[in-house]
Short mmCIF file of C-alpha atoms in Angstrom, two decimals:
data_model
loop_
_atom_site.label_atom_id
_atom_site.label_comp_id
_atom_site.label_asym_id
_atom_site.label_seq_id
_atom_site.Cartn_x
_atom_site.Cartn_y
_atom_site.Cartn_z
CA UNK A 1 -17.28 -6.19 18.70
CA UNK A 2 -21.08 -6.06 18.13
CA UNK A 3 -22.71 -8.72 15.36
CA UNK A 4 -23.39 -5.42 12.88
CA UNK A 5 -19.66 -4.53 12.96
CA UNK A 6 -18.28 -8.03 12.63
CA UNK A 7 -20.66 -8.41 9.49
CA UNK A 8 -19.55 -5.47 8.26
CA UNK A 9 -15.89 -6.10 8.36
CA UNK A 10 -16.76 -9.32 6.91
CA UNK A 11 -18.44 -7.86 4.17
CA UNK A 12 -15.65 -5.68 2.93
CA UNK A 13 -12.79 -8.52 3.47
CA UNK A 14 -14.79 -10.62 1.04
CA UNK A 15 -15.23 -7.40 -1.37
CA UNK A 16 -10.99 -7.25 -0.98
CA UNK A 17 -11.59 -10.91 -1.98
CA UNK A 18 -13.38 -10.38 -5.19
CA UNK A 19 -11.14 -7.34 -6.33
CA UNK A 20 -8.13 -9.66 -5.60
CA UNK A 21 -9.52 -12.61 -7.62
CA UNK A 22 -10.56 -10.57 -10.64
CA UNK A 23 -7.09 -9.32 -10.49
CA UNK A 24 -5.39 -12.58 -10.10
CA UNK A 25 -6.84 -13.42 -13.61
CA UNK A 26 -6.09 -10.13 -15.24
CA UNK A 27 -3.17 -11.49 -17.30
CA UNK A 28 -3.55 -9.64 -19.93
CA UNK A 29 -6.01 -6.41 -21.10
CA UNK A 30 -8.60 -6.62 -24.18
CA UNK A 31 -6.44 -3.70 -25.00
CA UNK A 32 -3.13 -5.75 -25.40
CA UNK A 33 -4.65 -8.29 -26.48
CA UNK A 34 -6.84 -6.18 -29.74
CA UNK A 35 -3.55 -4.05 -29.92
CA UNK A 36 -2.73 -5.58 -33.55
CA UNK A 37 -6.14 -5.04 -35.05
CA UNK A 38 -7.56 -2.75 -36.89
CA UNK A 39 -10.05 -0.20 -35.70
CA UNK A 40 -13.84 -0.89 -37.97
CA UNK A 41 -13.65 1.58 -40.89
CA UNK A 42 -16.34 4.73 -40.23
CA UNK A 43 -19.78 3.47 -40.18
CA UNK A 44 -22.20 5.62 -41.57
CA UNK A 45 -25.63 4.71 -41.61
CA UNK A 46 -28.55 6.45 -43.16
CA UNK A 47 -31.77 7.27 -42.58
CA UNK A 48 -34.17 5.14 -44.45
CA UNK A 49 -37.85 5.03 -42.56
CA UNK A 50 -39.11 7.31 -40.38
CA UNK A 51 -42.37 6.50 -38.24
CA UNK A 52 -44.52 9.03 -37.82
CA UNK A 53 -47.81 8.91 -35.55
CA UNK A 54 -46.45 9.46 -31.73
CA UNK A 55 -47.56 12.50 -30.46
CA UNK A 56 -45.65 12.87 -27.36
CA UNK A 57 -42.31 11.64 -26.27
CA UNK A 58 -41.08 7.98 -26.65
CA UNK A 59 -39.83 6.59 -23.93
CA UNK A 60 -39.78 2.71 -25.02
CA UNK A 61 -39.15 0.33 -28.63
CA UNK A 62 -38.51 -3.33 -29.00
CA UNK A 63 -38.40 -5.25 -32.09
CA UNK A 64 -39.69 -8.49 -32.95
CA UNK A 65 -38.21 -11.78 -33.96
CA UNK A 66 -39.06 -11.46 -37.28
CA UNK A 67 -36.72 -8.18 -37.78
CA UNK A 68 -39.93 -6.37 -39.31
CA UNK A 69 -42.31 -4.90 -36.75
CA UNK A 70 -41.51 -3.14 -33.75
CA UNK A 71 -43.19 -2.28 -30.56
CA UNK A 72 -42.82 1.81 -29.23
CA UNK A 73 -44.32 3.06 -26.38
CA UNK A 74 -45.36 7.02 -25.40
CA UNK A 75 -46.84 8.99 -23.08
CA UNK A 76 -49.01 10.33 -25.38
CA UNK A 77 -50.59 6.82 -24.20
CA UNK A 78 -50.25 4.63 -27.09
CA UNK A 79 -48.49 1.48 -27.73
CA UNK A 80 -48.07 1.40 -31.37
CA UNK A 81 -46.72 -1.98 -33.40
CA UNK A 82 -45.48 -0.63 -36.41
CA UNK A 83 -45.13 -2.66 -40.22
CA UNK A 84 -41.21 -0.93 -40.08
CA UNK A 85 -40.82 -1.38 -43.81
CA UNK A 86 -43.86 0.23 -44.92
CA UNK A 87 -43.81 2.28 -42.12
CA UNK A 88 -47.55 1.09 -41.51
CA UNK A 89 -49.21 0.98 -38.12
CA UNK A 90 -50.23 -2.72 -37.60
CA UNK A 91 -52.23 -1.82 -33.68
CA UNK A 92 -52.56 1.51 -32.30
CA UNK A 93 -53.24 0.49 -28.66
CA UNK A 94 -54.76 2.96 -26.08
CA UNK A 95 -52.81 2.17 -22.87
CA UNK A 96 -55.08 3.01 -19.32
CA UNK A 97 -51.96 4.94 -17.94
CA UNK A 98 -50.19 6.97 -20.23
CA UNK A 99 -46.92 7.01 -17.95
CA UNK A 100 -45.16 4.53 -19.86
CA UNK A 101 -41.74 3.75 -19.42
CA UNK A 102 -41.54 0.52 -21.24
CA UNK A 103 -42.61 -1.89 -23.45
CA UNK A 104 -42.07 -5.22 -24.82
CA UNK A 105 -42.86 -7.60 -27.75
CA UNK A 106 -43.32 -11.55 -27.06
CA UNK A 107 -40.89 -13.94 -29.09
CA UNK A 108 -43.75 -15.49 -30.55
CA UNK A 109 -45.41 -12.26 -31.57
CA UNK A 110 -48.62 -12.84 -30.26
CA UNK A 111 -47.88 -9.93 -27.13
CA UNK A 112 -47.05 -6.92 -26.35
CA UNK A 113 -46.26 -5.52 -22.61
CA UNK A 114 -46.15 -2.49 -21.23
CA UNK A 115 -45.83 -0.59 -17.60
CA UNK A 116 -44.55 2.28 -16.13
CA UNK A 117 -45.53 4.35 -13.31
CA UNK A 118 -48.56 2.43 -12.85
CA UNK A 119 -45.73 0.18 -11.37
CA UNK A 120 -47.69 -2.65 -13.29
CA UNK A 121 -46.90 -4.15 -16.39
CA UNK A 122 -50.12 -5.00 -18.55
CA UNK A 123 -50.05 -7.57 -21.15
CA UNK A 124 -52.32 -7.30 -24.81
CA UNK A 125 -52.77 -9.70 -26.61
CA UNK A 126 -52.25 -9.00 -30.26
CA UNK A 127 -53.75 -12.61 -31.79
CA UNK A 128 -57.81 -12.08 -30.08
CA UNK A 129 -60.73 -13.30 -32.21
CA UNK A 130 -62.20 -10.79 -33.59
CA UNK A 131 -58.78 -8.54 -33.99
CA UNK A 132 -59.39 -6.08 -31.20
CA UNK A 133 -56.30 -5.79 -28.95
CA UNK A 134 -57.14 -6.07 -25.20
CA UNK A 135 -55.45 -6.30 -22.20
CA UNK A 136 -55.38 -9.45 -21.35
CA UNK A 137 -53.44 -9.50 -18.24
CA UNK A 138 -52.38 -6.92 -15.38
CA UNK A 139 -49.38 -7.80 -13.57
CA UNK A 140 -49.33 -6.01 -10.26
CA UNK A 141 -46.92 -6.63 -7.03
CA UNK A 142 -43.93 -4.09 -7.60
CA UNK A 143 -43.93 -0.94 -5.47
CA UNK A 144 -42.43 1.07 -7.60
CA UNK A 145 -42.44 2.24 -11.33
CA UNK A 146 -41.57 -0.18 -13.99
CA UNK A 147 -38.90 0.31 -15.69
CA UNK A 148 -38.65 -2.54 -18.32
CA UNK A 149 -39.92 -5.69 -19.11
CA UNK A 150 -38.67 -9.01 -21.23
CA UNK A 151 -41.15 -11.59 -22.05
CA UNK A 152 -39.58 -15.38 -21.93
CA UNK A 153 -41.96 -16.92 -23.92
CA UNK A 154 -46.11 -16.45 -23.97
CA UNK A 155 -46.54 -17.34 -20.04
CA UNK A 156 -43.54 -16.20 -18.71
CA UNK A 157 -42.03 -12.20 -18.32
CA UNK A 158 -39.38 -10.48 -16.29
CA UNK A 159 -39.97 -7.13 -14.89
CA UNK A 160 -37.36 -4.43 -13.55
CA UNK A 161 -38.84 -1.84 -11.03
CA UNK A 162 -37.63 1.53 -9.38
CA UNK A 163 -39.30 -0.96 -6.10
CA UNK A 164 -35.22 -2.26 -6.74
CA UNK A 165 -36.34 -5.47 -7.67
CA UNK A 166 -37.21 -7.84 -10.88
CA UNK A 167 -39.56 -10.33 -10.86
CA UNK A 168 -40.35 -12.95 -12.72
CA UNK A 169 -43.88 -13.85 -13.26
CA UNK A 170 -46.44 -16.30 -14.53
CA UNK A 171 -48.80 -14.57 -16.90
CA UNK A 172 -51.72 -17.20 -16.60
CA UNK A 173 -51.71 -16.41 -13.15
CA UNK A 174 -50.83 -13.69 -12.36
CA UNK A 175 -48.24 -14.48 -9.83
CA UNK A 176 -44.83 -13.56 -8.77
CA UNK A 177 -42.38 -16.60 -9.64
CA UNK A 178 -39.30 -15.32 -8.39
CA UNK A 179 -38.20 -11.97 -6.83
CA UNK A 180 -35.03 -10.87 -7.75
CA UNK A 181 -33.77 -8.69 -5.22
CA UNK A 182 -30.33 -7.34 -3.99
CA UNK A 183 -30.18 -3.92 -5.85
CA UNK A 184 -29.84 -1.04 -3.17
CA UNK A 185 -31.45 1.18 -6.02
CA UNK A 186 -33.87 1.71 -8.51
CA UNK A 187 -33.58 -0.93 -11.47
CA UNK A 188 -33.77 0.65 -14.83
CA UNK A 189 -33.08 -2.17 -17.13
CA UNK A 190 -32.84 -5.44 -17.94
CA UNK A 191 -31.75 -7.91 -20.62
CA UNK A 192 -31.67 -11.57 -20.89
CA UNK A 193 -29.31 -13.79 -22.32
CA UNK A 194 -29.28 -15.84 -25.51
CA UNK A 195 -29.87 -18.78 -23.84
CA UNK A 196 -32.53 -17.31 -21.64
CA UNK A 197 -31.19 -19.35 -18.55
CA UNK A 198 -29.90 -15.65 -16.87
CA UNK A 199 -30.68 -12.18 -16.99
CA UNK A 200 -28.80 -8.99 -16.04
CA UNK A 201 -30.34 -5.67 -14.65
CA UNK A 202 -28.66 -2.47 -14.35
CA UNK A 203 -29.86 -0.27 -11.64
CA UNK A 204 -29.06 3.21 -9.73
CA UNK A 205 -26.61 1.65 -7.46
CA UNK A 206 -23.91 2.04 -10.33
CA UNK A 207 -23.79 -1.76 -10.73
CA UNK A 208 -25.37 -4.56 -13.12
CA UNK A 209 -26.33 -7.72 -11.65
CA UNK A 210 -26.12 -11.40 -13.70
CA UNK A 211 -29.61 -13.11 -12.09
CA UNK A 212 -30.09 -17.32 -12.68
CA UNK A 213 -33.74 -16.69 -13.88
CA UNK A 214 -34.72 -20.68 -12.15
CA UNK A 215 -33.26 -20.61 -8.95
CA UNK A 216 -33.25 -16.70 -8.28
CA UNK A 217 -29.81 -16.19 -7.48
CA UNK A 218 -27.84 -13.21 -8.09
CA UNK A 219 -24.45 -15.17 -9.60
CA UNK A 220 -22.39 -11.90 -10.09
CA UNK A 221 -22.22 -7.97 -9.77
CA UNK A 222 -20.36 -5.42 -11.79
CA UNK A 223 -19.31 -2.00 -10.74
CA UNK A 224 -17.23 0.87 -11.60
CA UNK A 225 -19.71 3.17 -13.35
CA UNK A 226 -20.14 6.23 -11.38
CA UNK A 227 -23.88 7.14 -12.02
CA UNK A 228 -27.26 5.55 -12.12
CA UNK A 229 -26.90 2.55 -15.06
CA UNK A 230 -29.92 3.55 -17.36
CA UNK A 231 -29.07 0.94 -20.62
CA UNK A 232 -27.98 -2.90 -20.72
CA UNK A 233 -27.76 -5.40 -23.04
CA UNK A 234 -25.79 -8.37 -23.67
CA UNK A 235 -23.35 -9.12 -26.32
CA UNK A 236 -24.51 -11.87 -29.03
CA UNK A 237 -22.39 -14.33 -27.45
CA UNK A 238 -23.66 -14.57 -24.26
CA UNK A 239 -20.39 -14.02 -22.55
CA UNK A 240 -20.36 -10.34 -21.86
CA UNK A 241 -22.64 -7.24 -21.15
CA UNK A 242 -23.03 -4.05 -22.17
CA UNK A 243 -24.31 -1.01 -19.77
CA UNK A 244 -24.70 2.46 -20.39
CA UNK A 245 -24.93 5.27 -17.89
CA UNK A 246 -25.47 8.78 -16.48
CA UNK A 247 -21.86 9.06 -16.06
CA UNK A 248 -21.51 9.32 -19.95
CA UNK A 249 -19.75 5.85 -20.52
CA UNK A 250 -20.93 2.32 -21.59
CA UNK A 251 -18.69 -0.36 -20.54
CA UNK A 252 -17.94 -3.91 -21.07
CA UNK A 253 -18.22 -6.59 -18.92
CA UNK A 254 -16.87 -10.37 -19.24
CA UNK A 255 -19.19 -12.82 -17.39
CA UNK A 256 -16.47 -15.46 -17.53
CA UNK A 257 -14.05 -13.45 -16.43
CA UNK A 258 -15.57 -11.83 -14.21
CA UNK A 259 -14.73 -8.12 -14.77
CA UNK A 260 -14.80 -4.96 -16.50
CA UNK A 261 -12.72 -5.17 -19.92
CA UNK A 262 -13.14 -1.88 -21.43
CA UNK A 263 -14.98 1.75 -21.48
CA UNK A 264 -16.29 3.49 -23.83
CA UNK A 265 -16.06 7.05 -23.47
CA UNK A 266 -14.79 10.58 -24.76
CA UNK A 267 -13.72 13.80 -23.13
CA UNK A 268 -16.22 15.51 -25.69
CA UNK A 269 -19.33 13.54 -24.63
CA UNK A 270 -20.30 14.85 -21.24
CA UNK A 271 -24.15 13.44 -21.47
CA UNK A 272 -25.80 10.32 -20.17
CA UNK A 273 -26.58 7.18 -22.29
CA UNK A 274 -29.92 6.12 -22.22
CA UNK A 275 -30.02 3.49 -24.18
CA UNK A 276 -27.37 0.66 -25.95
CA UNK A 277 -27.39 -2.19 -28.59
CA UNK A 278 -25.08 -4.64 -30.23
CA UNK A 279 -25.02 -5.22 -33.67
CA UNK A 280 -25.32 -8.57 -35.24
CA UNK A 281 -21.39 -10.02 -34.71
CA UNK A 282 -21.33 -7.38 -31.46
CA UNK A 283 -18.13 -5.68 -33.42
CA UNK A 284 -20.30 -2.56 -32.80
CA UNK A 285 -22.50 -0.81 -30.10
CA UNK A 286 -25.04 1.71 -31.00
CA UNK A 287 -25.82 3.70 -27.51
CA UNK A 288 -28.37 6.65 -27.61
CA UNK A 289 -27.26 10.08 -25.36
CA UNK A 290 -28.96 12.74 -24.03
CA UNK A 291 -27.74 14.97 -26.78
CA UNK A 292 -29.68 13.77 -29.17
CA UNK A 293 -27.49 11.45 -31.19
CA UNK A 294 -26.51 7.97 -31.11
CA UNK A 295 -22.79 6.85 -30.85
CA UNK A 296 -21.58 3.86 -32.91
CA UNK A 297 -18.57 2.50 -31.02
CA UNK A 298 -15.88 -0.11 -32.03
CA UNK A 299 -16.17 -2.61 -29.20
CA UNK A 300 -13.06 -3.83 -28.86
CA UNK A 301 -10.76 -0.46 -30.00
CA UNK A 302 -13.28 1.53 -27.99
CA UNK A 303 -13.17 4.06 -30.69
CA UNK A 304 -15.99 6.09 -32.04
CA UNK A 305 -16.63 5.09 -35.73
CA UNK A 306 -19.67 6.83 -36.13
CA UNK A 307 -22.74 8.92 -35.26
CA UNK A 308 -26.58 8.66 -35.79
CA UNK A 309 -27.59 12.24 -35.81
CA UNK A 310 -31.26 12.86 -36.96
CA UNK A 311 -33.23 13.65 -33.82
CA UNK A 312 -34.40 16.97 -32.40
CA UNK A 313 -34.63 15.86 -29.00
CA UNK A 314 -32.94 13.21 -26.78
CA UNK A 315 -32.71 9.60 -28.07
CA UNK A 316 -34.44 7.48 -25.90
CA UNK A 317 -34.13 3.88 -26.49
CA UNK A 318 -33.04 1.94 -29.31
CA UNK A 319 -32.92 -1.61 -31.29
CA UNK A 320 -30.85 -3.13 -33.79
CA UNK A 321 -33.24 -6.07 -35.59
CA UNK A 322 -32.31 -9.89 -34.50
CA UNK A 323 -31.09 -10.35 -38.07
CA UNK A 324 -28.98 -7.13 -37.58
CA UNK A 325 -30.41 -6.09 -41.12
CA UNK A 326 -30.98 -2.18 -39.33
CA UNK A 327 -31.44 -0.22 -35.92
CA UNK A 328 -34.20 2.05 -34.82
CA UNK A 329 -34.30 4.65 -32.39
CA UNK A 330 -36.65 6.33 -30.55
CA UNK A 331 -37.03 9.59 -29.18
CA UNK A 332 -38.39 12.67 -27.04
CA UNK A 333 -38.99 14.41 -30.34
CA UNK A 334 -41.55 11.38 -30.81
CA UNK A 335 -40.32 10.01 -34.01
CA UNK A 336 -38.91 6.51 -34.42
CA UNK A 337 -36.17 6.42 -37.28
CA UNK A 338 -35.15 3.02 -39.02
CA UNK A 339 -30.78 3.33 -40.17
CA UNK A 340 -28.53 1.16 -41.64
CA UNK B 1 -36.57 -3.65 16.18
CA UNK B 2 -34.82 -2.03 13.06
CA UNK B 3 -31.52 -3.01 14.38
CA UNK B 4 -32.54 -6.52 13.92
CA UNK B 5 -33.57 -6.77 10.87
CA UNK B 6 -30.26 -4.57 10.00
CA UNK B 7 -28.82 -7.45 10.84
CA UNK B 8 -30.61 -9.60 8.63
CA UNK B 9 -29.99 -7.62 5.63
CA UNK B 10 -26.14 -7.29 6.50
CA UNK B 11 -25.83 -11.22 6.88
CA UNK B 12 -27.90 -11.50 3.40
CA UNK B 13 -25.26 -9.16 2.06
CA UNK B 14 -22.44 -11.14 3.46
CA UNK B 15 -23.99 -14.49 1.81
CA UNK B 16 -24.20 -13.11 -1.55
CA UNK B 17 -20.88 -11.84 -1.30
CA UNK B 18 -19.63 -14.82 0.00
CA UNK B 19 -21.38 -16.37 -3.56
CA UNK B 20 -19.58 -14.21 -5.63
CA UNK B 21 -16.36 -14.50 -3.95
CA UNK B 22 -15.88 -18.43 -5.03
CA UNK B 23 -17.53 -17.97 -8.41
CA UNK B 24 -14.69 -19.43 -11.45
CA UNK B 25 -12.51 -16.83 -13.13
CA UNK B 26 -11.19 -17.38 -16.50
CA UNK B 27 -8.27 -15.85 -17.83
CA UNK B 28 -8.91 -12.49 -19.47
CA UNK B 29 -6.47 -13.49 -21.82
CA UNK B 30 -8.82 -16.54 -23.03
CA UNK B 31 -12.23 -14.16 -22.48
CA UNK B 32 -10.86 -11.73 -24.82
CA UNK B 33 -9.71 -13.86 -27.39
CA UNK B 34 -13.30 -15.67 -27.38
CA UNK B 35 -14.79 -12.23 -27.72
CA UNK B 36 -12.83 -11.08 -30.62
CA UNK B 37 -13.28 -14.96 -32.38
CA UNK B 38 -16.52 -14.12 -32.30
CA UNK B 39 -16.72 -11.24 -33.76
CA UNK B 40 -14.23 -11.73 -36.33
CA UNK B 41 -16.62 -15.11 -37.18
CA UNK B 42 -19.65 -13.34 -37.82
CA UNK B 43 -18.33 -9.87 -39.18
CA UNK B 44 -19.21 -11.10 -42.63
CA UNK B 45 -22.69 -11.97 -41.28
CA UNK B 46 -22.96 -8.82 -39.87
CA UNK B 47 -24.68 -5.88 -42.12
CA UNK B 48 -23.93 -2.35 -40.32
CA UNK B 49 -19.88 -3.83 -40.63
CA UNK B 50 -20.59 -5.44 -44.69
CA UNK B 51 -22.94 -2.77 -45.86
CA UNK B 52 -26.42 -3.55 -47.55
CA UNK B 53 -26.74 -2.89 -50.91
CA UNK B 54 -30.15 -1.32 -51.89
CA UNK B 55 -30.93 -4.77 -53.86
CA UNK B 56 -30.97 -6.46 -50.65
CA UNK B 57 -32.17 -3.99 -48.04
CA UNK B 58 -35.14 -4.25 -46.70
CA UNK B 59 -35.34 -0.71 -46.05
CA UNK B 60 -34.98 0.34 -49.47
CA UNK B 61 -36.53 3.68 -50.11
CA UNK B 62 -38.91 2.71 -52.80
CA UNK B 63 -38.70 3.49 -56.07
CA UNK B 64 -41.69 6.46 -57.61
CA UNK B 65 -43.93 4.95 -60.38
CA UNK B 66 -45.19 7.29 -62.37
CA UNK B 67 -47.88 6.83 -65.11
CA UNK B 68 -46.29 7.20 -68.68
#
């Protein structure tokens, strides 16, 4: 037997292994065990800012720690950090490439990042001298668009690319840290965890991948979604993730357990997600479709409890604040609107 | 040439499987309870399940003046 086909058998004995071992553990379902409680009563959230000043589609939002301003990206080539509760525009930044796909606002609130198919992600700097926001850095390696990017803290930010990759990178420098790779497709987005010790990246392979952001290794990999994951978060706890996908269904996944728990998704909804948040005690997630609206689902019932309609065009990305206080979401029709 | 470095990819594949392969399991018994602990432990913390009234919302619409 040649070396290619004895790999090769290997390779799908160990995946036999890994189906057999989350089974082994499967003593129970989160259905059985949520079977006693209650489904969340409807939600229904209202609309109470709208933010105006876009002029083409929005493709990108992130909010800051302080649950107040918020970062949106469009290709009408502007990054825009908005004053959310008096619907103010705090920096109207011209970007150099107007294909923007994402952006991304520093924990400390001095940054803002942004990329797309420049396949570089360029970092401002919102805190210069005399109050003019410049580039300050240019991060450029990946081979491919970028899809998303997380900062870490001032000097440190993790990219996802349609190159299949992440990397990690030092700001100061310039320089590729770590390269994350493994995906056999384009990665479309990335989260990272609580504790900011992993990250997890869902790509167009149909799987997410859990990534230790020090040592580079890819710890664990999720299937079962049958299209291109396009949304991916974690839930508040660390424990578990959140994806959303072209096939029309977010699903859970337990890190500890190592498997998919539960998915959330209707014969009537026939679109893909593009986008997905957990609310504050991750009893809900918010997930943004093609058809314009936003679904509010009951995590653990995996029961609809309510819809965010408002948009005129397809919801693009979305953000519930760190306090949980409210989510935004951003669209195609180019209007961010603030719910809760 | 290709088929070489074929062969390097497949044997990185294989590793990485091999990685996830011995990785811990917990019981999805005790993974689902911790999930729904946690949720049931901040629900009350949690405003889209509580509701915010318009005293305490940030997002209040706000109220007209008008001159008297």
């Amino acid at each position: 037997m040649g070396e290619m086909e004895q790999l090769r058998k290997e390779a799908e004995s160990l995946k036999d292994e890994i189906t057999a071992a989350r089974k082994a553990v499967q003593d129970l379902t989160l259905q059985d065990h949520v079977a006693g409680t209650a489904v969340v009563g409807r939600v229904q959230l209202k609309i109470r800012k709208t933010l105006r000043g876009h002029l083409a589609k929005i493709y990108a939002l992130h909010w800051g720690t302080d649950s107040k301003l918020c970062v949106s990206a469009s290709q009408d080539g502007k990054l825009i950090v908005w004053d959310s509760c008096t619907t103010n525009k705090v920096h109207a930044i011209p970007l150099k490439s107007s294909w923007v796909m994402t952006c991304s606002y520093a924990p400390s609130g001095n940054m803002v990042a942004c990329g797309g198919l420049d396949n570089m992600c360029s970092i401002y700097n919102l805190k210069g001298k005399d109050g003019n926001v410049k580039v300050m850095h240019e991060l450029a390696a990946h081979t491919g668009y970028l899809s998303c990017c997380r900062f870490l803290n001032d000097n440190e930010i993790i990219t996802s690319s349609g190159d299949c990759t992440c990397v990690l990178w030092d700001i100061e420098t310039g320089s590729q840290k770590t390269v994350f790779a493994g995906h056999l497709g384009d990665c479309m987005s990335l989260a990272v965890a609580p504790d900011f010790n992993t990250f997890i990246s869902g790509a167009c392979d149909y799987t997410a991948k859990l990534w230790d952001i020090r040592d580079g290794q890819c710890r664990q990999t999720f299937g079962g979604h049958e299209s291109d994951i396009n949304a991916i978060g974690f839930f508040p706890n660390g424990n578990a993730v959140i994806t959303g996908s072209d096939d029309a269904s977010c699903k859970l996944y337990d890190l500890r357990s190592d498997q998919e728990l539960i998915t959330y998704q209707d014969s009537s909804i026939m679109c893909g997600v593009t986008s997905i948040a957990p609310s504050f005690s991750g009893r809900l997630i918010l997930a943004g479709y093609d058809d314009f609206n936003c679904n509010i689902w009951d995590s653990l019932k995996a029961e609809r409890v309510g819809v965010l309609s408002g948009h005129d065009n397809r919801v693009s990305c979305i953000g519930v604040t760190p306090d949980g206080m409210a989510c935004c979401t951003g669209s195609w029709d180019s209007f961010l609107k603030i719910w809760n | 040439m290709s088929g070489s470095s074929n062969i390097v990819a497949m044997k990185k594949i294989v590793q990485q499987l091999r990685f996830e392969a011995n990785i811990n399991r917990v019981k999805v018994s005790q993974a689902a309870a911790e999930l729904q602990q946690f949720c049931i432990q901040n629900a009350l913390q949690d405003p889209m399940l509580t509701g915010v009234s318009s005293s305490t919302n940030p997002f209040r619409t706000q109220k007209v003046c008008s001159f008297l």
